[in-house]
């Protein structure tokens, strides 16, 4: 898969206005994910992402994964994208569900096994209810 195809899927799932918005959101979500998962998972994930997207998986100088739940994950996405919490949850689900459909099952299991159970729904992109 090429980067453009990946971003087109994110754009469709997130209902974004254009590819640039999909890429901006994707980079923020991947950056937050990188701060939450183990370094070995980051390396494996980077190897399966297309184009320049692996560069978004930059945890900085962090050696261990931060331990935070879905609410904090969405708060960080919200800050990065500049939206409210519900939109950030939608953004996270658009990117993470696309990710789940484009990486190996073994890697998806590796990523999910390092996260609390509440994260699984973000990888399945459930419809948000009012």
Tab-separated table of N, CA and C in Angstrom:
chain	number	residue	atom	x	y	z
A	1	UNK	N	0.844	-1.175	0.000
A	1	UNK	CA	0.000	0.000	0.000
A	1	UNK	C	0.888	1.236	0.000
A	2	UNK	N	0.433	2.236	-0.722
A	2	UNK	CA	1.141	3.513	-0.779
A	2	UNK	C	0.552	4.479	0.246
A	3	UNK	N	1.321	5.479	0.594
A	3	UNK	CA	0.883	6.476	1.570
A	3	UNK	C	-0.434	7.132	1.147
A	4	UNK	N	-0.556	7.465	-0.136
A	4	UNK	CA	-1.779	8.094	-0.630
A	4	UNK	C	-3.007	7.230	-0.425
A	5	UNK	N	-2.862	5.928	-0.618
A	5	UNK	CA	-3.981	5.006	-0.407
A	5	UNK	C	-4.363	4.956	1.072
A	6	UNK	N	-3.355	4.885	1.920
A	6	UNK	CA	-3.610	4.860	3.362
A	6	UNK	C	-4.366	6.124	3.779
A	7	UNK	N	-3.870	7.275	3.328
A	7	UNK	CA	-4.510	8.547	3.699
A	7	UNK	C	-5.896	8.683	3.090
A	8	UNK	N	-6.117	8.106	1.929
A	8	UNK	CA	-7.459	8.123	1.336
A	8	UNK	C	-8.440	7.342	2.203
A	9	UNK	N	-7.973	6.231	2.756
A	9	UNK	CA	-8.830	5.452	3.656
A	9	UNK	C	-9.134	6.243	4.929
A	10	UNK	N	-8.120	6.904	5.474
A	10	UNK	CA	-8.344	7.734	6.663
A	10	UNK	C	-9.330	8.849	6.324
A	11	UNK	N	-9.127	9.483	5.180
A	11	UNK	CA	-10.011	10.578	4.761
A	11	UNK	C	-11.463	10.111	4.663
A	12	UNK	N	-11.661	8.948	4.064
A	12	UNK	CA	-13.015	8.412	3.923
A	12	UNK	C	-13.624	8.085	5.285
A	13	UNK	N	-12.870	7.407	6.130
A	13	UNK	CA	-13.393	7.016	7.449
A	13	UNK	C	-13.651	8.220	8.344
A	14	UNK	N	-12.760	9.199	8.258
A	14	UNK	CA	-12.908	10.380	9.103
A	14	UNK	C	-13.753	11.474	8.491
A	15	UNK	N	-14.137	11.279	7.226
A	15	UNK	CA	-14.948	12.262	6.511
A	15	UNK	C	-14.274	13.629	6.486
A	16	UNK	N	-12.971	13.627	6.161
A	16	UNK	CA	-12.205	14.869	6.121
A	16	UNK	C	-12.377	15.572	4.788
A	17	UNK	N	-12.172	16.863	4.805
A	17	UNK	CA	-12.374	17.689	3.622
A	17	UNK	C	-11.387	17.350	2.514
A	18	UNK	N	-10.151	17.033	2.872
A	18	UNK	CA	-9.140	16.749	1.855
A	18	UNK	C	-8.037	15.867	2.432
A	19	UNK	N	-7.131	15.487	1.562
A	19	UNK	CA	-6.032	14.595	1.927
A	19	UNK	C	-5.084	15.252	2.941
A	20	UNK	N	-4.918	16.574	2.839
A	20	UNK	CA	-4.034	17.271	3.777
A	20	UNK	C	-4.546	17.169	5.206
A	21	UNK	N	-5.857	17.325	5.377
A	21	UNK	CA	-6.440	17.199	6.710
A	21	UNK	C	-6.272	15.770	7.225
A	22	UNK	N	-6.494	14.790	6.364
A	22	UNK	CA	-6.325	13.387	6.758
A	22	UNK	C	-4.878	13.115	7.179
A	23	UNK	N	-3.925	13.693	6.453
A	23	UNK	CA	-2.521	13.485	6.806
A	23	UNK	C	-2.164	14.157	8.129
A	24	UNK	N	-2.668	15.364	8.333
A	24	UNK	CA	-2.387	16.086	9.585
A	24	UNK	C	-2.909	15.290	10.781
A	25	UNK	N	-4.150	14.824	10.694
A	25	UNK	CA	-4.744	14.040	11.779
A	25	UNK	C	-3.983	12.731	11.969
A	26	UNK	N	-3.621	12.080	10.863
A	26	UNK	CA	-2.894	10.813	10.934
A	26	UNK	C	-1.572	10.988	11.673
A	27	UNK	N	-0.850	12.028	11.350
A	27	UNK	CA	0.446	12.260	11.991
A	27	UNK	C	0.297	12.512	13.495
A	28	UNK	N	-0.735	13.255	13.885
A	28	UNK	CA	-0.969	13.512	15.312
A	28	UNK	C	-1.305	12.204	16.031
A	29	UNK	N	-2.238	11.439	15.484
A	29	UNK	CA	-2.662	10.192	16.133
A	29	UNK	C	-1.488	9.208	16.228
A	30	UNK	N	-0.722	9.069	15.169
A	30	UNK	CA	0.428	8.165	15.209
A	30	UNK	C	1.465	8.634	16.222
A	31	UNK	N	1.646	9.936	16.353
A	31	UNK	CA	2.578	10.462	17.343
A	31	UNK	C	2.144	10.148	18.764
A	32	UNK	N	0.847	10.289	19.029
A	32	UNK	CA	0.337	9.963	20.363
A	32	UNK	C	0.447	8.457	20.605
A	33	UNK	N	0.122	7.664	19.591
A	33	UNK	CA	0.245	6.212	19.727
A	33	UNK	C	1.690	5.824	20.049
A	34	UNK	N	2.644	6.462	19.393
A	34	UNK	CA	4.060	6.155	19.629
A	34	UNK	C	4.468	6.417	21.069
A	35	UNK	N	3.843	7.400	21.701
A	35	UNK	CA	4.181	7.682	23.098
A	35	UNK	C	3.540	6.673	24.051
A	36	UNK	N	2.567	5.896	23.548
A	36	UNK	CA	1.821	4.977	24.396
A	36	UNK	C	2.273	3.522	24.274
A	37	UNK	N	2.913	3.159	23.157
A	37	UNK	CA	3.304	1.763	22.951
A	37	UNK	C	4.807	1.570	23.169
A	38	UNK	N	5.200	0.331	23.318
A	38	UNK	CA	6.592	-0.008	23.582
A	38	UNK	C	7.464	0.271	22.351
A	39	UNK	N	8.732	0.602	22.572
A	39	UNK	CA	9.644	0.871	21.452
A	39	UNK	C	9.709	-0.244	20.412
A	40	UNK	N	9.657	-1.504	20.840
A	40	UNK	CA	9.696	-2.608	19.866
A	40	UNK	C	8.468	-2.584	18.964
A	41	UNK	N	7.327	-2.218	19.517
A	41	UNK	CA	6.114	-2.113	18.714
A	41	UNK	C	6.202	-0.942	17.741
A	42	UNK	N	6.838	0.145	18.171
A	42	UNK	CA	7.021	1.309	17.296
A	42	UNK	C	7.852	0.899	16.084
A	43	UNK	N	8.936	0.198	16.322
A	43	UNK	CA	9.815	-0.237	15.230
A	43	UNK	C	9.071	-1.144	14.259
A	44	UNK	N	8.335	-2.104	14.787
A	44	UNK	CA	7.594	-3.037	13.939
A	44	UNK	C	6.497	-2.324	13.156
A	45	UNK	N	5.839	-1.384	13.802
A	45	UNK	CA	4.781	-0.617	13.147
A	45	UNK	C	5.366	0.263	12.044
A	46	UNK	N	6.472	0.918	12.325
A	46	UNK	CA	7.120	1.772	11.328
A	46	UNK	C	7.478	0.974	10.082
A	47	UNK	N	7.870	-0.271	10.264
A	47	UNK	CA	8.251	-1.112	9.135
A	47	UNK	C	7.066	-1.444	8.229
A	48	UNK	N	5.843	-1.333	8.759
A	48	UNK	CA	4.667	-1.681	7.960
A	48	UNK	C	3.877	-0.469	7.476
A	49	UNK	N	4.297	0.724	7.849
A	49	UNK	CA	3.612	1.934	7.383
A	49	UNK	C	4.197	2.406	6.060
A	50	UNK	N	3.366	2.945	5.184
A	50	UNK	CA	3.859	3.384	3.874
A	50	UNK	C	4.466	4.784	3.885
A	51	UNK	N	5.277	5.040	2.881
A	51	UNK	CA	5.799	6.377	2.614
A	51	UNK	C	6.539	6.996	3.768
A	52	UNK	N	6.164	8.225	4.072
A	52	UNK	CA	6.819	8.993	5.133
A	52	UNK	C	6.094	8.880	6.474
A	53	UNK	N	5.038	8.086	6.531
A	53	UNK	CA	4.272	7.968	7.779
A	53	UNK	C	5.066	7.397	8.950
A	54	UNK	N	6.045	6.518	8.739
A	54	UNK	CA	6.831	6.051	9.890
A	54	UNK	C	7.468	7.198	10.678
A	55	UNK	N	7.753	8.315	10.024
A	55	UNK	CA	8.334	9.462	10.717
A	55	UNK	C	7.416	10.058	11.771
A	56	UNK	N	6.116	9.809	11.657
A	56	UNK	CA	5.160	10.311	12.652
A	56	UNK	C	5.235	9.527	13.956
A	57	UNK	N	5.832	8.349	13.906
A	57	UNK	CA	5.955	7.492	15.092
A	57	UNK	C	7.198	7.861	15.881
A	58	UNK	N	7.269	9.084	16.316
A	58	UNK	CA	8.447	9.567	17.025
A	58	UNK	C	8.106	9.848	18.486
A	59	UNK	N	8.535	8.975	19.388
A	59	UNK	CA	8.265	9.194	20.802
A	59	UNK	C	9.243	10.156	21.461
A	60	UNK	N	10.088	10.805	20.680
A	60	UNK	CA	11.074	11.716	21.252
A	60	UNK	C	12.157	10.948	21.972
A	61	UNK	N	12.533	11.434	23.142
A	61	UNK	CA	13.593	10.774	23.907
A	61	UNK	C	13.039	9.764	24.908
A	62	UNK	N	11.799	9.412	24.744
A	62	UNK	CA	11.125	8.485	25.645
A	62	UNK	C	11.686	7.073	25.487
A	63	UNK	N	11.993	6.430	26.596
A	63	UNK	CA	12.547	5.077	26.576
A	63	UNK	C	11.458	4.041	26.824
A	64	UNK	N	10.540	4.334	27.690
A	64	UNK	CA	9.426	3.450	28.016
A	64	UNK	C	8.116	4.088	27.563
A	65	UNK	N	7.120	3.270	27.305
A	65	UNK	CA	5.805	3.769	26.923
A	65	UNK	C	5.143	4.471	28.106
A	66	UNK	N	4.488	5.594	27.820
A	66	UNK	CA	3.678	6.252	28.847
A	66	UNK	C	2.492	5.352	29.163
A	67	UNK	N	2.009	5.425	30.385
A	67	UNK	CA	0.871	4.615	30.781
A	67	UNK	C	-0.336	5.525	30.950
A	68	UNK	N	-1.143	5.631	29.909
A	68	UNK	CA	-2.367	6.429	30.003
A	68	UNK	C	-3.487	5.739	29.244
A	69	UNK	N	-4.701	6.046	29.666
A	69	UNK	CA	-5.880	5.412	29.089
A	69	UNK	C	-6.414	6.138	27.868
A	70	UNK	N	-7.549	5.683	27.406
A	70	UNK	CA	-8.171	6.210	26.195
A	70	UNK	C	-8.523	7.686	26.345
A	71	UNK	N	-9.007	8.074	27.515
A	71	UNK	CA	-9.390	9.474	27.716
A	71	UNK	C	-8.189	10.404	27.530
A	72	UNK	N	-7.064	10.044	28.101
A	72	UNK	CA	-5.849	10.853	27.948
A	72	UNK	C	-5.340	10.785	26.505
A	73	UNK	N	-5.455	9.630	25.875
A	73	UNK	CA	-5.068	9.497	24.476
A	73	UNK	C	-5.848	10.509	23.633
A	74	UNK	N	-7.154	10.532	23.823
A	74	UNK	CA	-8.008	11.452	23.061
A	74	UNK	C	-7.730	12.909	23.426
A	75	UNK	N	-7.406	13.173	24.678
A	75	UNK	CA	-7.065	14.543	25.073
A	75	UNK	C	-5.812	15.006	24.332
A	76	UNK	N	-4.839	14.132	24.231
A	76	UNK	CA	-3.604	14.481	23.527
A	76	UNK	C	-3.852	14.666	22.030
A	77	UNK	N	-4.697	13.829	21.461
A	77	UNK	CA	-5.067	14.009	20.048
A	77	UNK	C	-5.793	15.335	19.882
A	78	UNK	N	-6.695	15.630	20.804
A	78	UNK	CA	-7.441	16.886	20.767
A	78	UNK	C	-6.506	18.086	20.767
A	79	UNK	N	-5.522	18.046	21.629
A	79	UNK	CA	-4.543	19.137	21.686
A	79	UNK	C	-3.747	19.245	20.394
A	80	UNK	N	-3.345	18.119	19.855
A	80	UNK	CA	-2.536	18.115	18.647
A	80	UNK	C	-3.285	18.570	17.410
A	81	UNK	N	-4.552	18.203	17.340
A	81	UNK	CA	-5.357	18.535	16.166
A	81	UNK	C	-6.068	19.872	16.356
A	82	UNK	N	-6.357	20.214	17.615
A	82	UNK	CA	-7.067	21.459	17.894
A	82	UNK	C	-8.567	21.311	17.818
A	83	UNK	N	-9.070	20.182	18.337
A	83	UNK	CA	-10.506	19.914	18.331
A	83	UNK	C	-10.979	19.561	19.732
A	84	UNK	N	-12.266	19.311	19.863
A	84	UNK	CA	-12.832	18.861	21.123
A	84	UNK	C	-12.641	17.370	21.315
A	85	UNK	N	-13.003	16.886	22.486
A	85	UNK	CA	-12.775	15.491	22.860
A	85	UNK	C	-13.518	14.508	21.960
A	86	UNK	N	-14.766	14.783	21.627
A	86	UNK	CA	-15.537	13.845	20.794
A	86	UNK	C	-14.976	13.772	19.380
A	87	UNK	N	-14.555	14.895	18.856
A	87	UNK	CA	-13.952	14.903	17.524
A	87	UNK	C	-12.608	14.175	17.579
A	88	UNK	N	-11.861	14.368	18.645
A	88	UNK	CA	-10.568	13.690	18.791
A	88	UNK	C	-10.759	12.183	18.860
A	89	UNK	N	-11.808	11.732	19.503
A	89	UNK	CA	-12.097	10.297	19.554
A	89	UNK	C	-12.399	9.787	18.145
A	90	UNK	N	-13.169	10.555	17.394
A	90	UNK	CA	-13.487	10.204	16.012
A	90	UNK	C	-12.196	10.153	15.180
A	91	UNK	N	-11.343	11.168	15.346
A	91	UNK	CA	-10.078	11.224	14.618
A	91	UNK	C	-9.209	10.008	14.935
A	92	UNK	N	-9.090	9.709	16.215
A	92	UNK	CA	-8.274	8.569	16.632
A	92	UNK	C	-8.808	7.279	16.022
A	93	UNK	N	-10.113	7.102	16.046
A	93	UNK	CA	-10.721	5.891	15.495
A	93	UNK	C	-10.546	5.816	13.980
A	94	UNK	N	-10.636	6.940	13.285
A	94	UNK	CA	-10.440	6.938	11.828
A	94	UNK	C	-9.040	6.460	11.474
A	95	UNK	N	-8.057	6.947	12.184
A	95	UNK	CA	-6.662	6.574	11.896
A	95	UNK	C	-6.368	5.156	12.382
A	96	UNK	N	-6.744	4.845	13.607
A	96	UNK	CA	-6.384	3.546	14.175
A	96	UNK	C	-7.122	2.395	13.501
A	97	UNK	N	-8.351	2.612	13.060
A	97	UNK	CA	-9.057	1.545	12.344
A	97	UNK	C	-8.437	1.329	10.965
A	98	UNK	N	-7.979	2.410	10.341
A	98	UNK	CA	-7.263	2.270	9.070
A	98	UNK	C	-5.960	1.518	9.294
A	99	UNK	N	-5.269	1.871	10.344
A	99	UNK	CA	-4.033	1.192	10.702
A	99	UNK	C	-4.286	-0.308	10.890
A	100	UNK	N	-5.331	-0.631	11.651
A	100	UNK	CA	-5.651	-2.028	11.945
A	100	UNK	C	-5.901	-2.830	10.671
A	101	UNK	N	-6.490	-2.188	9.672
A	101	UNK	CA	-6.776	-2.881	8.424
A	101	UNK	C	-5.596	-2.993	7.481
A	102	UNK	N	-4.485	-2.354	7.819
A	102	UNK	CA	-3.354	-2.315	6.902
A	102	UNK	C	-2.046	-2.832	7.477
A	103	UNK	N	-2.099	-3.427	8.660
A	103	UNK	CA	-0.914	-4.048	9.237
A	103	UNK	C	-1.220	-5.528	9.459
A	104	UNK	N	-0.186	-6.293	9.682
A	104	UNK	CA	-0.395	-7.730	9.894
A	104	UNK	C	-1.181	-7.980	11.175
A	105	UNK	N	-1.884	-9.095	11.193
A	105	UNK	CA	-2.639	-9.473	12.387
A	105	UNK	C	-1.751	-9.659	13.598
A	106	UNK	N	-0.558	-10.198	13.367
A	106	UNK	CA	0.381	-10.394	14.473
A	106	UNK	C	0.820	-9.081	15.086
A	107	UNK	N	1.083	-8.096	14.236
A	107	UNK	CA	1.484	-6.783	14.745
A	107	UNK	C	0.324	-6.100	15.441
A	108	UNK	N	-0.874	-6.221	14.885
A	108	UNK	CA	-2.047	-5.637	15.541
A	108	UNK	C	-2.216	-6.238	16.933
A	109	UNK	N	-2.066	-7.549	17.049
A	109	UNK	CA	-2.161	-8.199	18.362
A	109	UNK	C	-1.072	-7.703	19.302
A	110	UNK	N	0.149	-7.511	18.775
A	110	UNK	CA	1.253	-7.001	19.592
A	110	UNK	C	0.924	-5.611	20.135
A	111	UNK	N	0.421	-4.749	19.267
A	111	UNK	CA	0.074	-3.385	19.690
A	111	UNK	C	-1.051	-3.419	20.716
A	112	UNK	N	-2.126	-4.141	20.398
A	112	UNK	CA	-3.276	-4.186	21.299
A	112	UNK	C	-2.952	-4.845	22.633
A	113	UNK	N	-2.066	-5.828	22.634
A	113	UNK	CA	-1.732	-6.504	23.895
A	113	UNK	C	-0.979	-5.579	24.848
A	114	UNK	N	-0.377	-4.522	24.319
A	114	UNK	CA	0.315	-3.566	25.167
A	114	UNK	C	-0.560	-2.419	25.631
A	115	UNK	N	-1.843	-2.466	25.261
A	115	UNK	CA	-2.772	-1.396	25.619
A	115	UNK	C	-3.914	-1.944	26.467
A	116	UNK	N	-4.492	-1.108	27.347
A	116	UNK	CA	-5.676	-1.548	28.093
A	116	UNK	C	-6.834	-1.853	27.134
A	117	UNK	N	-7.785	-2.636	27.582
A	117	UNK	CA	-8.878	-3.087	26.722
A	117	UNK	C	-9.691	-1.951	26.103
A	118	UNK	N	-9.752	-0.804	26.726
A	118	UNK	CA	-10.534	0.307	26.198
A	118	UNK	C	-10.075	0.804	24.841
A	119	UNK	N	-8.839	0.516	24.484
A	119	UNK	CA	-8.305	0.969	23.200
A	119	UNK	C	-8.857	0.172	22.023
A	120	UNK	N	-9.273	-1.055	22.247
A	120	UNK	CA	-9.713	-1.921	21.146
A	120	UNK	C	-10.819	-1.274	20.326
A	121	UNK	N	-11.721	-0.555	20.957
A	121	UNK	CA	-12.818	0.069	20.212
A	121	UNK	C	-12.305	1.126	19.241
A	122	UNK	N	-11.207	1.803	19.573
A	122	UNK	CA	-10.655	2.807	18.657
A	122	UNK	C	-10.114	2.151	17.389
A	123	UNK	N	-9.648	0.935	17.502
A	123	UNK	CA	-9.119	0.229	16.350
A	123	UNK	C	-10.223	-0.368	15.491
A	124	UNK	N	-11.472	-0.337	16.002
A	124	UNK	CA	-12.614	-0.868	15.256
A	124	UNK	C	-13.506	0.213	14.677
A	125	UNK	N	-13.241	1.463	15.003
A	125	UNK	CA	-13.972	2.637	14.516
A	125	UNK	C	-15.490	2.507	14.710
A	126	UNK	N	-15.953	2.403	15.958
A	126	UNK	CA	-17.397	2.361	16.179
A	126	UNK	C	-18.006	3.734	15.879
A	127	UNK	N	-19.245	3.731	15.476
A	127	UNK	CA	-19.942	4.994	15.256
A	127	UNK	C	-20.167	5.649	16.625
A	128	UNK	N	-19.916	6.925	16.694
A	128	UNK	CA	-20.136	7.657	17.939
A	128	UNK	C	-21.609	8.019	18.045
A	129	UNK	N	-22.141	7.885	19.234
A	129	UNK	CA	-23.550	8.220	19.425
A	129	UNK	C	-23.664	9.525	20.189
A	130	UNK	N	-24.775	10.163	20.016
A	130	UNK	CA	-25.019	11.447	20.690
A	130	UNK	C	-25.229	11.242	22.168
